[in-house]
Amino acid sequence: MIPNYILYGDTKNDRFPDILHVEPIADRSGKHNWKIAPHRHHNLHQFLYIKTAGGLLYTDAKEIQLNADQIVSIPPLIVHGFNFPKDTEGLVITVPWRFLTEALQHSPEIKSVLQGQMHLLDNISNPVYFEQIYSDHQNRFPGRNQRLVNLASLLAIEIGRHVQNPEKNRPVREGKAARLVEQFLKNLERDFRTHHSVTYYANQLNITAPHLSRICRQLTERPA
């Protein structure tokens, strides 16, 4: 079973620790011998900036060689893992998908490009947004959370604009269950300001509520 994490390797926290999270690749990978086993995040989007060359990205469909100055965009539910060379430099930004979709409410075309698809981009100007997000994340200045979300949305827009072929790097999904859970999460995001029962969402997918909870637990380790 592919594990589902809030942050990789953290099995104690059920709640995301901040408005978003950012850390150097070395902080977490170094603790795990520079290997991040395949896993997924059910409601988080990750952006990675790979500063130095080398390393491998594992998806549920293939193995991809990483290059220097490369950006990786990983949406919720995509299985991913890494094998980095020792002392790899770069940054990882993790953003709750709900905050990102709210920030992109006036850019539906960008949200559509990023959601449900993994993208790798080379030569995407410079990592200015990564550096600004990392710097602001370390401080507690007034307006910090708003600025971090705004910067993350600008980063998302920058990436979305550079995507030439949205299907190019799309991994193969794990069958019907993953597609159902993905649609369920989209419906939750659509209706998050209102309260609906699990049965309501199951009916939208033409399945039963117990089945919806079962496949959610299978993929995210949480019931619907």
Short mmCIF file of C-alpha atoms in Angstrom, two decimals:
data_model
loop_
_atom_site.label_atom_id
_atom_site.label_comp_id
_atom_site.label_asym_id
_atom_site.label_seq_id
_atom_site.Cartn_x
_atom_site.Cartn_y
_atom_site.Cartn_z
CA MET A 1 0.00 0.00 0.00
CA ILE A 2 1.34 3.42 -0.99
CA PRO A 3 1.55 5.56 2.19
CA ASN A 4 -0.18 8.92 2.45
CA TYR A 5 1.61 11.65 4.40
CA ILE A 6 1.03 15.18 5.57
CA LEU A 7 4.80 15.67 5.29
CA TYR A 8 7.00 12.75 4.26
CA GLY A 9 7.90 10.46 7.14
CA ASP A 10 5.73 12.34 9.64
CA THR A 11 3.19 9.86 11.02
CA LYS A 12 2.26 11.79 14.16
CA ASN A 13 0.57 14.91 12.81
CA ASP A 14 -2.86 14.79 11.20
CA ARG A 15 -2.97 18.54 10.64
CA PHE A 16 -0.84 20.61 8.31
CA PRO A 17 1.56 22.67 10.46
CA ASP A 18 1.34 26.07 8.69
CA ILE A 19 -0.26 28.04 5.87
CA LEU A 20 2.31 26.31 3.69
CA HIS A 21 5.61 24.51 4.29
CA VAL A 22 9.00 25.08 2.70
CA GLU A 23 12.35 23.45 3.39
CA PRO A 24 15.64 22.65 1.64
CA ILE A 25 15.67 19.25 -0.05
CA ALA A 26 18.55 18.26 2.22
CA ASP A 27 16.56 18.77 5.43
CA ARG A 28 14.31 15.75 4.91
CA SER A 29 16.14 13.71 2.28
CA GLY A 30 19.38 13.81 4.23
CA LYS A 31 17.66 12.11 7.17
CA HIS A 32 16.54 9.27 4.89
CA ASN A 33 19.85 8.55 3.14
CA TRP A 34 18.75 10.85 0.29
CA LYS A 35 15.97 8.45 -0.69
CA ILE A 36 12.28 9.35 -0.48
CA ALA A 37 10.15 6.23 -0.93
CA PRO A 38 7.06 6.41 -3.19
CA HIS A 39 4.15 8.07 -1.39
CA ARG A 40 1.31 10.51 -1.99
CA HIS A 41 -0.42 13.50 -0.37
CA HIS A 42 -4.19 13.51 -0.66
CA ASN A 43 -4.80 17.27 -0.35
CA LEU A 44 -1.42 18.93 -0.85
CA HIS A 45 0.40 20.33 -3.88
CA GLN A 46 4.19 20.31 -3.98
CA PHE A 47 6.64 22.40 -5.99
CA LEU A 48 10.30 21.38 -6.05
CA TYR A 49 13.24 23.38 -7.32
CA ILE A 50 16.15 21.08 -8.17
CA LYS A 51 19.21 23.33 -8.16
CA THR A 52 21.93 20.73 -8.72
CA ALA A 53 21.98 18.02 -11.37
CA GLY A 54 21.30 14.35 -10.89
CA GLY A 55 18.84 12.16 -9.08
CA LEU A 56 15.75 10.23 -10.04
CA LEU A 57 12.03 10.92 -9.72
CA TYR A 58 9.82 7.84 -9.35
CA THR A 59 6.16 7.98 -10.32
CA ASP A 60 3.64 5.16 -10.39
CA ALA A 61 4.33 4.82 -14.09
CA LYS A 62 7.98 5.53 -14.78
CA GLU A 63 11.42 6.66 -13.65
CA ILE A 64 12.55 10.14 -14.66
CA GLN A 65 16.06 11.60 -14.62
CA LEU A 66 16.25 14.98 -12.89
CA ASN A 67 18.32 17.87 -14.24
CA ALA A 68 19.89 20.96 -12.74
CA ASP A 69 17.67 24.07 -12.46
CA GLN A 70 14.54 22.00 -12.92
CA ILE A 71 11.12 22.57 -11.36
CA VAL A 72 8.72 19.75 -10.53
CA SER A 73 5.01 20.35 -9.88
CA ILE A 74 3.24 17.49 -8.06
CA PRO A 75 -0.54 17.71 -7.45
CA PRO A 76 -2.55 15.77 -4.85
CA LEU A 77 -2.77 11.97 -5.13
CA ILE A 78 0.13 11.60 -7.58
CA VAL A 79 2.50 8.87 -6.36
CA HIS A 80 6.07 10.14 -6.26
CA GLY A 81 9.45 9.30 -4.75
CA PHE A 82 13.04 10.45 -5.17
CA ASN A 83 16.60 9.21 -5.09
CA PHE A 84 18.84 12.25 -4.74
CA PRO A 85 22.65 12.39 -4.94
CA LYS A 86 24.19 13.27 -1.60
CA ASP A 87 24.15 17.00 -0.79
CA THR A 88 21.57 17.83 -3.46
CA GLU A 89 20.59 21.49 -3.28
CA GLY A 90 17.10 22.84 -3.83
CA LEU A 91 13.80 23.65 -2.14
CA VAL A 92 10.46 21.90 -1.57
CA ILE A 93 7.27 23.92 -1.14
CA THR A 94 4.14 22.16 0.08
CA VAL A 95 0.81 23.99 -0.18
CA PRO A 96 -2.65 22.81 0.92
CA TRP A 97 -4.62 22.48 -2.31
CA ARG A 98 -7.58 24.39 -0.84
CA PHE A 99 -5.49 27.50 -0.26
CA LEU A 100 -4.01 27.26 -3.74
CA THR A 101 -7.37 26.86 -5.47
CA GLU A 102 -8.75 29.84 -3.57
CA ALA A 103 -5.76 31.93 -4.60
CA LEU A 104 -6.24 30.84 -8.24
CA GLN A 105 -9.98 31.43 -8.36
CA HIS A 106 -9.50 34.04 -11.08
CA SER A 107 -7.10 31.81 -13.05
CA PRO A 108 -9.12 28.64 -13.71
CA GLU A 109 -6.97 27.79 -16.72
CA ILE A 110 -3.87 27.63 -14.49
CA LYS A 111 -5.66 25.53 -11.88
CA SER A 112 -6.87 23.15 -14.57
CA VAL A 113 -3.37 22.70 -15.98
CA LEU A 114 -1.81 21.99 -12.59
CA GLN A 115 -4.51 19.81 -11.04
CA GLY A 116 -4.16 16.07 -11.48
CA GLN A 117 -1.01 16.31 -13.61
CA MET A 118 2.70 16.23 -12.85
CA HIS A 119 4.95 18.63 -14.73
CA LEU A 120 8.72 18.96 -15.05
CA LEU A 121 10.02 22.23 -16.41
CA ASP A 122 13.52 23.28 -17.43
CA ASN A 123 14.84 26.81 -17.81
CA ILE A 124 11.83 28.47 -16.19
CA SER A 125 13.40 31.90 -15.65
CA ASN A 126 14.88 31.76 -12.14
CA PRO A 127 13.79 30.42 -8.73
CA VAL A 128 12.90 33.87 -7.40
CA TYR A 129 9.53 32.81 -6.00
CA PHE A 130 11.07 29.79 -4.28
CA GLU A 131 13.64 32.00 -2.60
CA GLN A 132 11.08 34.62 -1.56
CA ILE A 133 8.74 31.99 -0.13
CA TYR A 134 11.59 30.37 1.78
CA SER A 135 12.72 33.72 3.18
CA ASP A 136 9.22 34.82 4.23
CA HIS A 137 8.43 31.44 5.74
CA GLN A 138 11.26 31.88 8.24
CA ASN A 139 9.81 35.13 9.60
CA ARG A 140 6.64 36.29 11.36
CA PHE A 141 6.12 39.68 9.80
CA PRO A 142 2.60 41.18 9.61
CA GLY A 143 0.73 39.82 6.61
CA ARG A 144 3.02 36.79 6.45
CA ASN A 145 0.34 34.19 5.62
CA GLN A 146 -1.30 36.32 2.93
CA ARG A 147 2.05 37.07 1.32
CA LEU A 148 3.04 33.39 1.34
CA VAL A 149 -0.21 32.32 -0.34
CA ASN A 150 0.12 35.14 -2.89
CA LEU A 151 3.69 34.15 -3.70
CA ALA A 152 2.67 30.49 -4.04
CA SER A 153 -0.10 31.47 -6.47
CA LEU A 154 2.38 33.54 -8.50
CA LEU A 155 4.69 30.53 -8.61
CA ALA A 156 1.78 28.35 -9.76
CA ILE A 157 0.90 30.86 -12.50
CA GLU A 158 4.53 31.03 -13.63
CA ILE A 159 4.63 27.23 -13.92
CA GLY A 160 1.22 27.02 -15.58
CA ARG A 161 2.24 29.52 -18.24
CA HIS A 162 5.29 27.47 -19.15
CA VAL A 163 3.47 24.18 -19.54
CA GLN A 164 3.46 23.44 -23.27
CA ASN A 165 1.96 19.96 -23.25
CA PRO A 166 -0.20 19.17 -20.18
CA GLU A 167 -0.32 15.44 -20.94
CA LYS A 168 3.39 14.98 -21.58
CA ASN A 169 4.39 14.01 -18.06
CA ARG A 170 1.09 12.72 -16.75
CA PRO A 171 1.59 9.46 -14.85
CA VAL A 172 -0.82 6.61 -15.26
CA ARG A 173 -3.38 6.55 -12.47
CA GLU A 174 -4.00 3.53 -10.27
CA GLY A 175 -7.26 2.69 -11.99
CA LYS A 176 -10.84 3.60 -11.28
CA ALA A 177 -10.45 4.02 -7.49
CA ALA A 178 -7.92 6.84 -7.87
CA ARG A 179 -10.09 8.60 -10.44
CA LEU A 180 -13.10 8.39 -8.12
CA VAL A 181 -11.16 9.77 -5.15
CA GLU A 182 -9.74 12.56 -7.30
CA GLN A 183 -13.24 13.56 -8.42
CA PHE A 184 -14.50 13.33 -4.82
CA LEU A 185 -11.75 15.73 -3.70
CA LYS A 186 -12.63 18.13 -6.54
CA ASN A 187 -16.27 18.08 -5.42
CA LEU A 188 -15.21 18.72 -1.82
CA GLU A 189 -13.18 21.74 -2.93
CA ARG A 190 -16.17 23.00 -4.91
CA ASP A 191 -18.54 22.69 -1.92
CA PHE A 192 -16.17 23.22 1.01
CA ARG A 193 -18.19 26.18 2.36
CA THR A 194 -21.28 23.99 2.73
CA HIS A 195 -21.87 20.75 4.58
CA HIS A 196 -22.92 17.62 2.74
CA SER A 197 -23.04 13.99 3.80
CA VAL A 198 -20.77 11.27 2.45
CA THR A 199 -23.86 9.78 0.83
CA TYR A 200 -24.40 13.04 -1.08
CA TYR A 201 -20.92 12.84 -2.62
CA ALA A 202 -21.15 9.08 -3.20
CA ASN A 203 -24.38 9.58 -5.15
CA GLN A 204 -22.62 12.09 -7.39
CA LEU A 205 -20.11 9.37 -8.25
CA ASN A 206 -22.77 6.64 -8.62
CA ILE A 207 -21.25 4.54 -5.84
CA THR A 208 -22.25 3.75 -2.26
CA ALA A 209 -21.05 5.73 0.76
CA PRO A 210 -19.24 2.68 2.27
CA HIS A 211 -17.43 2.12 -1.03
CA LEU A 212 -16.38 5.78 -1.18
CA SER A 213 -14.99 5.62 2.35
CA ARG A 214 -13.24 2.34 1.56
CA ILE A 215 -11.38 3.66 -1.49
CA CYS A 216 -10.56 6.93 0.33
CA ARG A 217 -9.03 4.94 3.16
CA GLN A 218 -7.17 2.78 0.63
CA LEU A 219 -5.56 5.75 -1.11
CA THR A 220 -5.35 8.38 1.65
CA GLU A 221 -5.53 6.33 4.87
CA ARG A 222 -8.58 8.41 5.84
CA PRO A 223 -12.30 7.69 5.45
CA ALA A 224 -14.39 9.95 3.26
#
